[in-house]
Short mmCIF file of C-alpha atoms in Angstrom, two decimals:
data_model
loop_
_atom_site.label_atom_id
_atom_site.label_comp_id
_atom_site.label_asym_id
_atom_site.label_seq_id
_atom_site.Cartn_x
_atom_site.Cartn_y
_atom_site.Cartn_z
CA UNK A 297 149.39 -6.08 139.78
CA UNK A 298 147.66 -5.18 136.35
CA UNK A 299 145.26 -8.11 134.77
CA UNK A 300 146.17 -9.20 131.46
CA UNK A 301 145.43 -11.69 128.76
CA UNK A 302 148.86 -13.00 128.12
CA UNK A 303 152.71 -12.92 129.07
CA UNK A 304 155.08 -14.15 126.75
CA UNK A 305 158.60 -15.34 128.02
CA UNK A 306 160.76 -16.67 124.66
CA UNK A 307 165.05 -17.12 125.40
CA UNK A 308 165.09 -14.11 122.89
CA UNK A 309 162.69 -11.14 121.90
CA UNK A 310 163.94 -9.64 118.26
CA UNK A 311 161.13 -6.65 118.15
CA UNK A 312 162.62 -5.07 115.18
CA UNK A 313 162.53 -1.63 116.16
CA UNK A 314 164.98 -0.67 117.58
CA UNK A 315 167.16 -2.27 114.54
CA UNK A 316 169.50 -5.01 114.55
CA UNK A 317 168.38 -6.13 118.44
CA UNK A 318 167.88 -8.90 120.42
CA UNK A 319 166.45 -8.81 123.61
CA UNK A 320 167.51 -11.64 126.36
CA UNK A 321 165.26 -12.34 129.47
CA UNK A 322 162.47 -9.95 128.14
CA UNK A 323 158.50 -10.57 127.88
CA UNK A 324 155.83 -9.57 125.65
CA UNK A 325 152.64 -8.06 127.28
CA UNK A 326 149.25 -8.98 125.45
CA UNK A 327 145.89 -7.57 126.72
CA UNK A 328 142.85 -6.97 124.39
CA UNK A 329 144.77 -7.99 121.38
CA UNK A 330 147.67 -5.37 121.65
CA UNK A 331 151.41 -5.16 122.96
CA UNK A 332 151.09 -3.55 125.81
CA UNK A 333 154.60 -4.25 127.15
CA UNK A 334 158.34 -5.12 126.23
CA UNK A 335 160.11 -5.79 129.47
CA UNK A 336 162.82 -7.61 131.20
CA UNK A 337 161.24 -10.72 132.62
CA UNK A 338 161.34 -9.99 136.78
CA UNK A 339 159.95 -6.66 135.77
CA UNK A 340 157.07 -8.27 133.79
CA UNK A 341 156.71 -10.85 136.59
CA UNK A 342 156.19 -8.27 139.44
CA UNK A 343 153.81 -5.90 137.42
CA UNK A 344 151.72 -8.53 135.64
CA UNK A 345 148.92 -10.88 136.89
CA UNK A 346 148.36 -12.99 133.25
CA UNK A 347 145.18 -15.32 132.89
CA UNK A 348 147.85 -17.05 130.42
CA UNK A 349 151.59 -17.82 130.42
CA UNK A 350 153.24 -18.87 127.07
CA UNK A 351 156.66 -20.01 128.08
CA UNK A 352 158.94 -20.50 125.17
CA UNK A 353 162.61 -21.31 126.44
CA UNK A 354 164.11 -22.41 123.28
CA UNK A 355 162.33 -19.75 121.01
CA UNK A 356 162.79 -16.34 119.08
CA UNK A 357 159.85 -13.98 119.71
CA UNK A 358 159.53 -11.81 116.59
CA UNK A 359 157.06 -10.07 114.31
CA UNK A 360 154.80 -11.58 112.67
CA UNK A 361 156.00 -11.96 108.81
CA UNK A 362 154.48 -9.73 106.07
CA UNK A 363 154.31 -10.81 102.17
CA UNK A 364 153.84 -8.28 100.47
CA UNK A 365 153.13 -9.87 97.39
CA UNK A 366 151.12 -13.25 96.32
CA UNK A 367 148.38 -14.86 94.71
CA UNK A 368 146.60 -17.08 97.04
CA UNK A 369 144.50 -18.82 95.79
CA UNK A 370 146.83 -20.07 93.00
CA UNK A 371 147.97 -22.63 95.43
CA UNK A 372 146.17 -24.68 93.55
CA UNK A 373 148.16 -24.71 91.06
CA UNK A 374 151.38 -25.82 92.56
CA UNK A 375 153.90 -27.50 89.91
CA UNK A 376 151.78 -27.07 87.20
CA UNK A 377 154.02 -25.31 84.75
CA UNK A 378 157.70 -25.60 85.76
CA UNK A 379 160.68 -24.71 84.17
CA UNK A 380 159.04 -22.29 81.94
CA UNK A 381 159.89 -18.67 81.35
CA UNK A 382 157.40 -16.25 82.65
CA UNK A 383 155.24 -15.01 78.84
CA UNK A 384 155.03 -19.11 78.13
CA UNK A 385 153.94 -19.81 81.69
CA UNK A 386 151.58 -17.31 81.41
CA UNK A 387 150.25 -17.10 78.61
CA UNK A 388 150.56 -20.53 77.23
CA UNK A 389 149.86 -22.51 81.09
CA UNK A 390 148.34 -20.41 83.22
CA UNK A 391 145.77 -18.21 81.78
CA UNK A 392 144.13 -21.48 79.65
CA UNK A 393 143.67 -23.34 83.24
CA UNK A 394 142.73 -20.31 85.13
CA UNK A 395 140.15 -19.58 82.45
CA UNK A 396 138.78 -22.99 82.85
CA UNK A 397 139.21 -23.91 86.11
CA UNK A 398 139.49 -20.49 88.11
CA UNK A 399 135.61 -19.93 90.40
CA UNK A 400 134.27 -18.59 93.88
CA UNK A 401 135.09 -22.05 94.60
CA UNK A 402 138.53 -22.47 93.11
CA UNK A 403 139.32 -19.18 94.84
CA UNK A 404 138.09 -19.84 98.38
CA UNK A 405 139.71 -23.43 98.34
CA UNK A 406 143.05 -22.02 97.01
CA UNK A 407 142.84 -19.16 99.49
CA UNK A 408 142.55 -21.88 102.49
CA UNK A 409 144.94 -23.72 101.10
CA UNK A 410 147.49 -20.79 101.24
CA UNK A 411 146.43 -19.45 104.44
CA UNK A 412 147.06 -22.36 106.20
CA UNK A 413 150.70 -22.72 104.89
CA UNK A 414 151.24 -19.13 105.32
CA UNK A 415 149.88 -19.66 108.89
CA UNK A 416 152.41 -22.62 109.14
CA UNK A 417 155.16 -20.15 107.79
CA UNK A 418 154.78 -17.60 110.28
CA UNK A 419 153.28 -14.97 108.19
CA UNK A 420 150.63 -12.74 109.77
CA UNK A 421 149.39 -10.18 106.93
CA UNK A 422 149.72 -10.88 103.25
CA UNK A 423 148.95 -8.61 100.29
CA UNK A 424 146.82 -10.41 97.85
CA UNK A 425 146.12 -9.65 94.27
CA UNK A 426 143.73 -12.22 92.35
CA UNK A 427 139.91 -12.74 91.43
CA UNK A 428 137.14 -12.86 93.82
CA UNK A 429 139.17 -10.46 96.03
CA UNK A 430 135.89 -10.71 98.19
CA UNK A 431 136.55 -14.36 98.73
CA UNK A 432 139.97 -14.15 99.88
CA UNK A 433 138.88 -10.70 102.13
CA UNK A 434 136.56 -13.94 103.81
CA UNK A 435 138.76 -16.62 104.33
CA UNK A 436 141.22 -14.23 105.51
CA UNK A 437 138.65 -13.02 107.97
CA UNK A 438 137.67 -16.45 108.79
CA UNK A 439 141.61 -17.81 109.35
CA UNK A 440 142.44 -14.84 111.76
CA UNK A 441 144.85 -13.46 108.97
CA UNK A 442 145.64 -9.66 108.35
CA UNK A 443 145.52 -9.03 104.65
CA UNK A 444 145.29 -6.13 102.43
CA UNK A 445 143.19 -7.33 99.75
CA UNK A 446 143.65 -6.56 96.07
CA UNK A 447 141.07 -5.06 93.94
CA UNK A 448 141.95 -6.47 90.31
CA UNK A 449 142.16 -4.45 87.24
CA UNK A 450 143.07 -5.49 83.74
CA UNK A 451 141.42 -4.24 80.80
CA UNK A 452 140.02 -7.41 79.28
CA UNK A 453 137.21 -9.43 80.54
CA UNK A 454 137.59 -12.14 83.06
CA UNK A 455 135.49 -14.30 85.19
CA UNK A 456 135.17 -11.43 88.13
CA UNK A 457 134.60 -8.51 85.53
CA UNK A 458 134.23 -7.51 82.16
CA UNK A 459 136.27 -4.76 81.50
CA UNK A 460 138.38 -1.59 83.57
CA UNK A 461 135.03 0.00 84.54
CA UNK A 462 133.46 -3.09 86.41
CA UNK A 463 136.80 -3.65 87.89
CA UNK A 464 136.75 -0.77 89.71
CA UNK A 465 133.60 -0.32 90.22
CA UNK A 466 133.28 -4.17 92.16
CA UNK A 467 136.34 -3.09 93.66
CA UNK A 468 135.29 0.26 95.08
CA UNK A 469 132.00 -1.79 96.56
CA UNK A 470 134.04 -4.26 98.53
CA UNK A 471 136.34 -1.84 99.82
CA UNK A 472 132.50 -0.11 101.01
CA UNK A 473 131.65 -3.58 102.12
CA UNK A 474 134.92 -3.99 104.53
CA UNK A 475 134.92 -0.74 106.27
CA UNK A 476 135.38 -1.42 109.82
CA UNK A 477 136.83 -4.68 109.83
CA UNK A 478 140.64 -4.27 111.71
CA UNK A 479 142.68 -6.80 110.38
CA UNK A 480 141.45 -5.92 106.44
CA UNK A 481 142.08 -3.26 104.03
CA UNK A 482 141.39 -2.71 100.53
CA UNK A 483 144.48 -2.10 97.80
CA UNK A 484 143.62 -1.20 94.25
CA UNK A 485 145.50 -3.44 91.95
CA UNK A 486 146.11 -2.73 88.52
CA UNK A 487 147.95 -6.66 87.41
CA UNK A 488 150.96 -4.71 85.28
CA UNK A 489 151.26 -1.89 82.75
CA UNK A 490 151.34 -4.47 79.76
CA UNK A 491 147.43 -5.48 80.91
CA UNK A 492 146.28 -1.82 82.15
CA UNK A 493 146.11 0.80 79.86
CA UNK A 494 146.51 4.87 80.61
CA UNK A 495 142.69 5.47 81.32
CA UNK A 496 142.19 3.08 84.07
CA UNK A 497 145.46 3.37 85.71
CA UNK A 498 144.72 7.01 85.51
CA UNK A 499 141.18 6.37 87.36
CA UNK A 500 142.83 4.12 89.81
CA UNK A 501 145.23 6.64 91.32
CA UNK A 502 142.33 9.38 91.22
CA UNK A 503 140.09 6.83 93.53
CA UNK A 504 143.44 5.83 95.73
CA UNK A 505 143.81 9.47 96.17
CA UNK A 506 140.09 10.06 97.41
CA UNK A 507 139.76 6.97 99.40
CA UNK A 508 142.74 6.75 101.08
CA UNK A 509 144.29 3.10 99.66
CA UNK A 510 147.02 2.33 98.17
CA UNK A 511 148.40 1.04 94.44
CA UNK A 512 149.86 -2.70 94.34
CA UNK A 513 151.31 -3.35 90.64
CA UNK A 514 153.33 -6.14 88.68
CA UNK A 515 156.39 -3.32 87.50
CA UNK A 516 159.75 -4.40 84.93
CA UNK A 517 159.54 -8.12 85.88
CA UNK A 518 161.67 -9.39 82.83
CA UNK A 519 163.54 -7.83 80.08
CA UNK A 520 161.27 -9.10 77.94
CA UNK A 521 158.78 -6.99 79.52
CA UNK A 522 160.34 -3.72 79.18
CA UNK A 523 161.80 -4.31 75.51
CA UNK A 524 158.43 -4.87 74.33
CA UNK A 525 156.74 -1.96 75.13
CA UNK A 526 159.56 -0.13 73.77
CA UNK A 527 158.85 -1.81 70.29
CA UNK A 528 155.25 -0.84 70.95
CA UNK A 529 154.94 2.56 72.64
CA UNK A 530 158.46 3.93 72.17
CA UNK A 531 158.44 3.98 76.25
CA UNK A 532 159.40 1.91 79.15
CA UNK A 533 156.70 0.71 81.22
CA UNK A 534 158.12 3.11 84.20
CA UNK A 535 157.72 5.89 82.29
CA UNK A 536 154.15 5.21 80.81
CA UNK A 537 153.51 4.73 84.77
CA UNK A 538 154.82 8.57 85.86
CA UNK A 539 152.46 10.15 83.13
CA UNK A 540 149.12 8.96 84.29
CA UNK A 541 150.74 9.60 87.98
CA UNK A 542 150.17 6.31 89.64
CA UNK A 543 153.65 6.79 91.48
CA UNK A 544 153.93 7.84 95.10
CA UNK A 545 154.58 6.51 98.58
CA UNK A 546 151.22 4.64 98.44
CA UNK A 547 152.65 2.62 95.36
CA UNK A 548 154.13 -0.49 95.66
CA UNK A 549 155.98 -2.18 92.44
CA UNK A 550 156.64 -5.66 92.53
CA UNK A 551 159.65 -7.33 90.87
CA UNK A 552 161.64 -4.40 89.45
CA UNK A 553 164.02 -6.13 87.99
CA UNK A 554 164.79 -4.28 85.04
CA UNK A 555 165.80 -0.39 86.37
CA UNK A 556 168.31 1.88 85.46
CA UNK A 557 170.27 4.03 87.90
CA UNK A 558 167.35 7.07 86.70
CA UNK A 559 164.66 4.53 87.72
CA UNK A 560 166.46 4.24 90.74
CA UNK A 561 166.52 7.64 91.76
CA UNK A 562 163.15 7.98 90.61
CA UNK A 563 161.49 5.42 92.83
CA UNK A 564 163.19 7.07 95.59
CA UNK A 565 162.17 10.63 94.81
CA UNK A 566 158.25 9.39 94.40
CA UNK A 567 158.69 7.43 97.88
CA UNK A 568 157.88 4.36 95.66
CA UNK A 569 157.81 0.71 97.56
CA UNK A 570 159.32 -2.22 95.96
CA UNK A 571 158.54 -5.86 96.83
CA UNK A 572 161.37 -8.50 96.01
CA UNK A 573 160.50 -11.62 95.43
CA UNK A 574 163.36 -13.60 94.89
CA UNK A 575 162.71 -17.11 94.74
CA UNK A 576 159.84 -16.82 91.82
CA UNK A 577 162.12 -14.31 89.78
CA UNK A 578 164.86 -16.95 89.89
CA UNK A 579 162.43 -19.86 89.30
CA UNK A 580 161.36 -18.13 86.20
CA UNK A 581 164.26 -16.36 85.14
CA UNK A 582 163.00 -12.89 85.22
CA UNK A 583 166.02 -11.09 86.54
CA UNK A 584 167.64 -9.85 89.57
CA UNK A 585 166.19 -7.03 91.49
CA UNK A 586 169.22 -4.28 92.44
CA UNK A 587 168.02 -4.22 96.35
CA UNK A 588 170.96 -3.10 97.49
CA UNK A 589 171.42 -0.19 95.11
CA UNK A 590 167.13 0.30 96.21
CA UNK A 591 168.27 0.71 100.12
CA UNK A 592 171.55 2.75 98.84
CA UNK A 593 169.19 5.24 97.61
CA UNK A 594 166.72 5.20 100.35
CA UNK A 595 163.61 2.86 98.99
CA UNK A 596 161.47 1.10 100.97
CA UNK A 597 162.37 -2.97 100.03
CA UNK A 598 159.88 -4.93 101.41
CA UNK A 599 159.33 -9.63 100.33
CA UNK A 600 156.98 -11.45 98.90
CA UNK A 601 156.67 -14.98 97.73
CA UNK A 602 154.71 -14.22 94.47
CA UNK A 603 152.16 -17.20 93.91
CA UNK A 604 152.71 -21.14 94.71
CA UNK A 605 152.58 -21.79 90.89
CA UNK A 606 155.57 -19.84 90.23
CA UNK A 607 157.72 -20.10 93.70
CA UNK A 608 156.70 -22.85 94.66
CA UNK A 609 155.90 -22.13 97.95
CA UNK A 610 154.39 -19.55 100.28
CA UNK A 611 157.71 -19.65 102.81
CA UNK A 612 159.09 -16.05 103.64
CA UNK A 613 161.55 -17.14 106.28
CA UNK A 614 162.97 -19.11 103.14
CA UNK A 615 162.11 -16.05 101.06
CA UNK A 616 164.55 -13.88 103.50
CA UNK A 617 167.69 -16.37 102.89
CA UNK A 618 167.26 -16.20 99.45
CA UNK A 619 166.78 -12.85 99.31
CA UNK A 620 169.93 -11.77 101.85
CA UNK A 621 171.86 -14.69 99.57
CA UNK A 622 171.03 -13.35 96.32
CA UNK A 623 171.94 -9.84 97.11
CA UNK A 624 175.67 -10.54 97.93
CA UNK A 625 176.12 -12.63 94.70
CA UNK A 626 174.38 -10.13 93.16
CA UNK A 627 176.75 -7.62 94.23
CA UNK A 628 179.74 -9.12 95.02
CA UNK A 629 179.84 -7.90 98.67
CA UNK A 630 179.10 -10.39 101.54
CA UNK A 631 178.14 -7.23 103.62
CA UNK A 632 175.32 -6.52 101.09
CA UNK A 633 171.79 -7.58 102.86
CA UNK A 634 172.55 -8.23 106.18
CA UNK A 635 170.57 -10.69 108.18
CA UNK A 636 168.87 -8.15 110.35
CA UNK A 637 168.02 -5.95 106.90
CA UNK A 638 166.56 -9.44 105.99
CA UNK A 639 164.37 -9.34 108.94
CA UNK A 640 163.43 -5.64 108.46
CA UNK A 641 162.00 -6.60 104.47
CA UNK A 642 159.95 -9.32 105.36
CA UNK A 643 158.00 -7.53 108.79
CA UNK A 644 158.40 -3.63 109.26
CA UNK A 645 159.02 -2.77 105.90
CA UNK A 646 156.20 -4.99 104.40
CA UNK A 647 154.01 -3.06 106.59
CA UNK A 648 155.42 0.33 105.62
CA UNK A 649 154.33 -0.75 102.05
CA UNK A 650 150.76 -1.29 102.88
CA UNK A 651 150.60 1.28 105.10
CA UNK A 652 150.30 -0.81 108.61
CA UNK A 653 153.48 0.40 109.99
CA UNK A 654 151.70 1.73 112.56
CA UNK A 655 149.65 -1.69 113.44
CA UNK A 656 152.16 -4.20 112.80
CA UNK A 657 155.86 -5.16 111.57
CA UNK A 658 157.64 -5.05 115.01
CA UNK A 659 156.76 -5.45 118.50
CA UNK A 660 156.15 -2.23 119.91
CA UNK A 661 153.99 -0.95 122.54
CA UNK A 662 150.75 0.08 121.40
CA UNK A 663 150.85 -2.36 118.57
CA UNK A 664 148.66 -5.33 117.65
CA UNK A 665 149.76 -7.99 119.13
CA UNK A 666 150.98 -10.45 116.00
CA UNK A 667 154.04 -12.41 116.84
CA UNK A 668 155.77 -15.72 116.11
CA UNK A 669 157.49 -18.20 117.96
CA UNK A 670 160.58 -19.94 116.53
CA UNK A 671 162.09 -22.89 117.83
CA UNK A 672 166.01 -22.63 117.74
CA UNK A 673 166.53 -25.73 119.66
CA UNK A 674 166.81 -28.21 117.15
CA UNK A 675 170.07 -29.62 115.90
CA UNK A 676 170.30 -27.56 112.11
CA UNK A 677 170.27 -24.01 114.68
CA UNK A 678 172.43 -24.90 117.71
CA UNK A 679 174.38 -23.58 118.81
CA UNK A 680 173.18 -20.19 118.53
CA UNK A 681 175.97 -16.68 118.89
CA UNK A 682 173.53 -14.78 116.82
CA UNK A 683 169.99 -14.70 117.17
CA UNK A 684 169.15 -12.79 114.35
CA UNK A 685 171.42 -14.64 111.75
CA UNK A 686 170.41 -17.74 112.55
CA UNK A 687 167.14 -16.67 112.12
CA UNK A 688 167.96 -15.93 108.44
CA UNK A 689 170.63 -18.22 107.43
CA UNK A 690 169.32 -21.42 109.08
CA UNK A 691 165.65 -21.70 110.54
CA UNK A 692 163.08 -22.93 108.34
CA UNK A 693 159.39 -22.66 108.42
CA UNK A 694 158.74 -26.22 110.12
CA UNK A 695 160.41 -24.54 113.17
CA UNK A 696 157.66 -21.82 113.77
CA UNK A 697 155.68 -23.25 116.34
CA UNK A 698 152.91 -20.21 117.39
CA UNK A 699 151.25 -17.45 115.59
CA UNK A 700 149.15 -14.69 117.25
CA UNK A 701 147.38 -12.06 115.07
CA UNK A 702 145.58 -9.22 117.63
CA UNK A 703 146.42 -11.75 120.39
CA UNK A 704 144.41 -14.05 118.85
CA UNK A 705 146.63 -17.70 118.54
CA UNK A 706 146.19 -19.20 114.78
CA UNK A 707 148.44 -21.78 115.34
CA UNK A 708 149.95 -23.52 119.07
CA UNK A 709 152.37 -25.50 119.18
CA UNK A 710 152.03 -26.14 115.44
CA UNK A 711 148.57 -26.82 115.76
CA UNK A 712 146.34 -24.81 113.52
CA UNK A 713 143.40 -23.44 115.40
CA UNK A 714 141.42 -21.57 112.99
CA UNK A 715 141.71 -23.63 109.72
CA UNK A 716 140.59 -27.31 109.33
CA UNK A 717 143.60 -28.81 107.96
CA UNK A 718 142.38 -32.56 107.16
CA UNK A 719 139.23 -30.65 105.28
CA UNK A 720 141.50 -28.10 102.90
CA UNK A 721 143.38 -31.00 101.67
CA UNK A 722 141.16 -33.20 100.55
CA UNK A 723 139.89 -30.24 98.46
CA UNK A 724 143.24 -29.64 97.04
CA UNK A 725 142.89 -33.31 96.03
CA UNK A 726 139.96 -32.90 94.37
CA UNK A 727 141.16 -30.23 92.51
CA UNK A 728 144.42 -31.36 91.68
CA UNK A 729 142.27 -34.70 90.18
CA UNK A 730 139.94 -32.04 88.41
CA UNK A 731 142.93 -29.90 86.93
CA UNK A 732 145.20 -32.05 85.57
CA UNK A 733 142.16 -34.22 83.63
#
């Protein structure tokens, strides 16, 4: 029998590829941090000699969750603008406190703060964009997370730069400073086109194209977006974005509410990725994103929360029922977004957008071994016909129970193992005291 670290046996295995399955009476193989089997239990039994069992008889085995879009470290500031539309809570809420509040400090308390509900949420790799991107590339490392960390651009100063050119020239040093680490990469990321101008978007996609990352952009979150750089440049923002050439399949454009069916096409043509993030575009009333028109035409859809200051939460598997919900109102079809579609944005094709389809987003052999457990035992998801809609449509995040990253546990039995829990919020006190003085 071959030695391995760990053998997994849930009641049902979704692995994502192949799509729209659920496996009965099948394990998960772990050794040295990677899937190195997906078999039917007796099989597993009779070929494997595990120094750990992880029995799960109540639980789905899937992939871990990727958000493809947030700001950590604005956990912090939770509920602090509500019920605002997005310029006014911007400009008018959260700019003035980030300007005075917003430090190394602020950031690595925020990011803890968020990695520790992500970790709680079942999400294994997020894709950050915010200051101090070499903070949150720490506590990332430090919370066993798998994150693709943002390098921030805007053309005016801010606390981590003073203009485009010390944006990307930090950012280019991190990305230096992180070679070699496996569970981080570097993303270059411009905040919109209404706060990056031609030159440095155009310098950005030069650098993606010589070291290998990809773009991660705010694109056509509101109307009121797109209509005023009309009024000031005679173009939409998508087409100020194809002239400097930022576009491709290493691009990813969060929101995209606000597209035509020529935008449409477009984003398909350029093998463009586009990150939904329901909840926070109906929070703030940006608009609805067409996804189902985006997977008509063959674009890669992948979730994200946004930040905790405009969601309000960090919650994908709530992010995928909003997001599967919103897209049959949307459309009028109750077959638009199926649940196992749902399941596909918010793992594989999150990883597609970051370019970690290969690593993670489904439990294949050869892959890193990050997983979740969730437990459909529980009253609100018996009885249970389909494993992969009641995944969608009724569990919630308190029902994750374990999270592995490289077959390293983050969280048993809803017990956090890498984050001190009691610690991060007391700091969140502190700063919510600090803040709202």
């Amino acid at each position: 029998m071959q030695t391995i670290d760990l053998l997994v046996l849930p009641r049902w295995l979704v692995p994502i590829e192949p799509a729209a399955t659920a496996l009965e009476q099948h394990a998960l193989a772990v050794d040295g941090g990677r899937i190195v089997a997906v078999l039917p239990v007796l099989e597993a039994r009779a070929r494997f000699a595990p120094r750990e069992t992880l029995e799960l008889a109540q639980h789905a085995l899937m992939p871990g969750l990727v958000n493809s879009h947030a700001h950590s470290a604005m956990a912090l500031l939770r509920g602090l603008a509500d019920d605002l539309p997005l310029m006014d809570w911007l400009q008018n809420h959260i700019w003035p406190a980030e300007g005075a509040h917003v430090s190394q400090r602020f950031c690595e308390d925020g990011v803890r703060l968020a990695a520790a509900e992500m970790v709680r949420s079942g999400t294994t790799c997020v894709n950050d964009m915010y200051f101090f991107p070499d903070v949150t590339a720490a506590v990332a490392t430090e919370a066993g997370l798998r994150a693709a960390v943002g390098l921030i651009v805007f053309d005016f100063p801010t606390i981590w730069a003073s203009g485009p050119d010390e944006y990307i020239h930090k950012g280019v040093e991190l990305h230096d400073a992180l070679k070699g680490n496996p569970l981080l990469r570097c993303v270059f990321a411009p905040h919109a086109p209404y706060t990056v101008s031609d030159a440095p978007l155009l310098k950005v996609r030069q650098l993606a194209n010589e070291l290998g990352l990809g773009i991660h952009t705010h694109v056509h979150e509101t109307a009121f977006e797109v209509a005023d750089a009309v009024s000031k440049t005679g173009k939409r923002p998508w087409q100020r974005l194809k002239q400097p050439q930022p576009l491709g399949p290493d691009f990813i454009a969060v929101h995209m509410t606000q597209l035509t069916d020529a935008e449409i096409a477009e984003a398909a043509q350029h093998g463009v990725n586009v990150v939904h993030c329901p909840e926070s575009n109906l929070k703030l009333a940006s608009g609805f994103c067409p996804v189902q028109k985006l997977l008509n035409a063959g674009v890669n859809v992948a979730l994200g929360t946004d930040g905790a200051a405009s969601n309000n939460d960090l919650d994908l598997l709530g992010e995928m029922r909003s997001a599967a919900l919103l897209a049959k109102g949307v459309v009028g079809d109750a077959r638009a977004l199926p649940a196992a579609q749902a399941l596909h944005m918010a793992t594989l094709a999150g990883a597609r957008a970051l370019g970690l389809e290969r690593e993670t987003g489904s439990l294949v052999v050869g892959k890193s071994a990050d997983f979740i457990a969730v437990n459909l035992g529980g009253v609100s998801t018996q009885p249970v016909y389909n494993v992969l809609s009641q995944l969608v449509y009724a569990a919630n995040r308190d029902q994750v129970s374990d999270v592995f990253v490289a077959g390293r546990a983050l969280m048993r039995d809803r017990r956090l193992l890498t984050l001190d829990e009691p610690a991060i919020l007391a700091r969140a006190q502190e700063w919510q005291q600090k803040i709202k003085s």
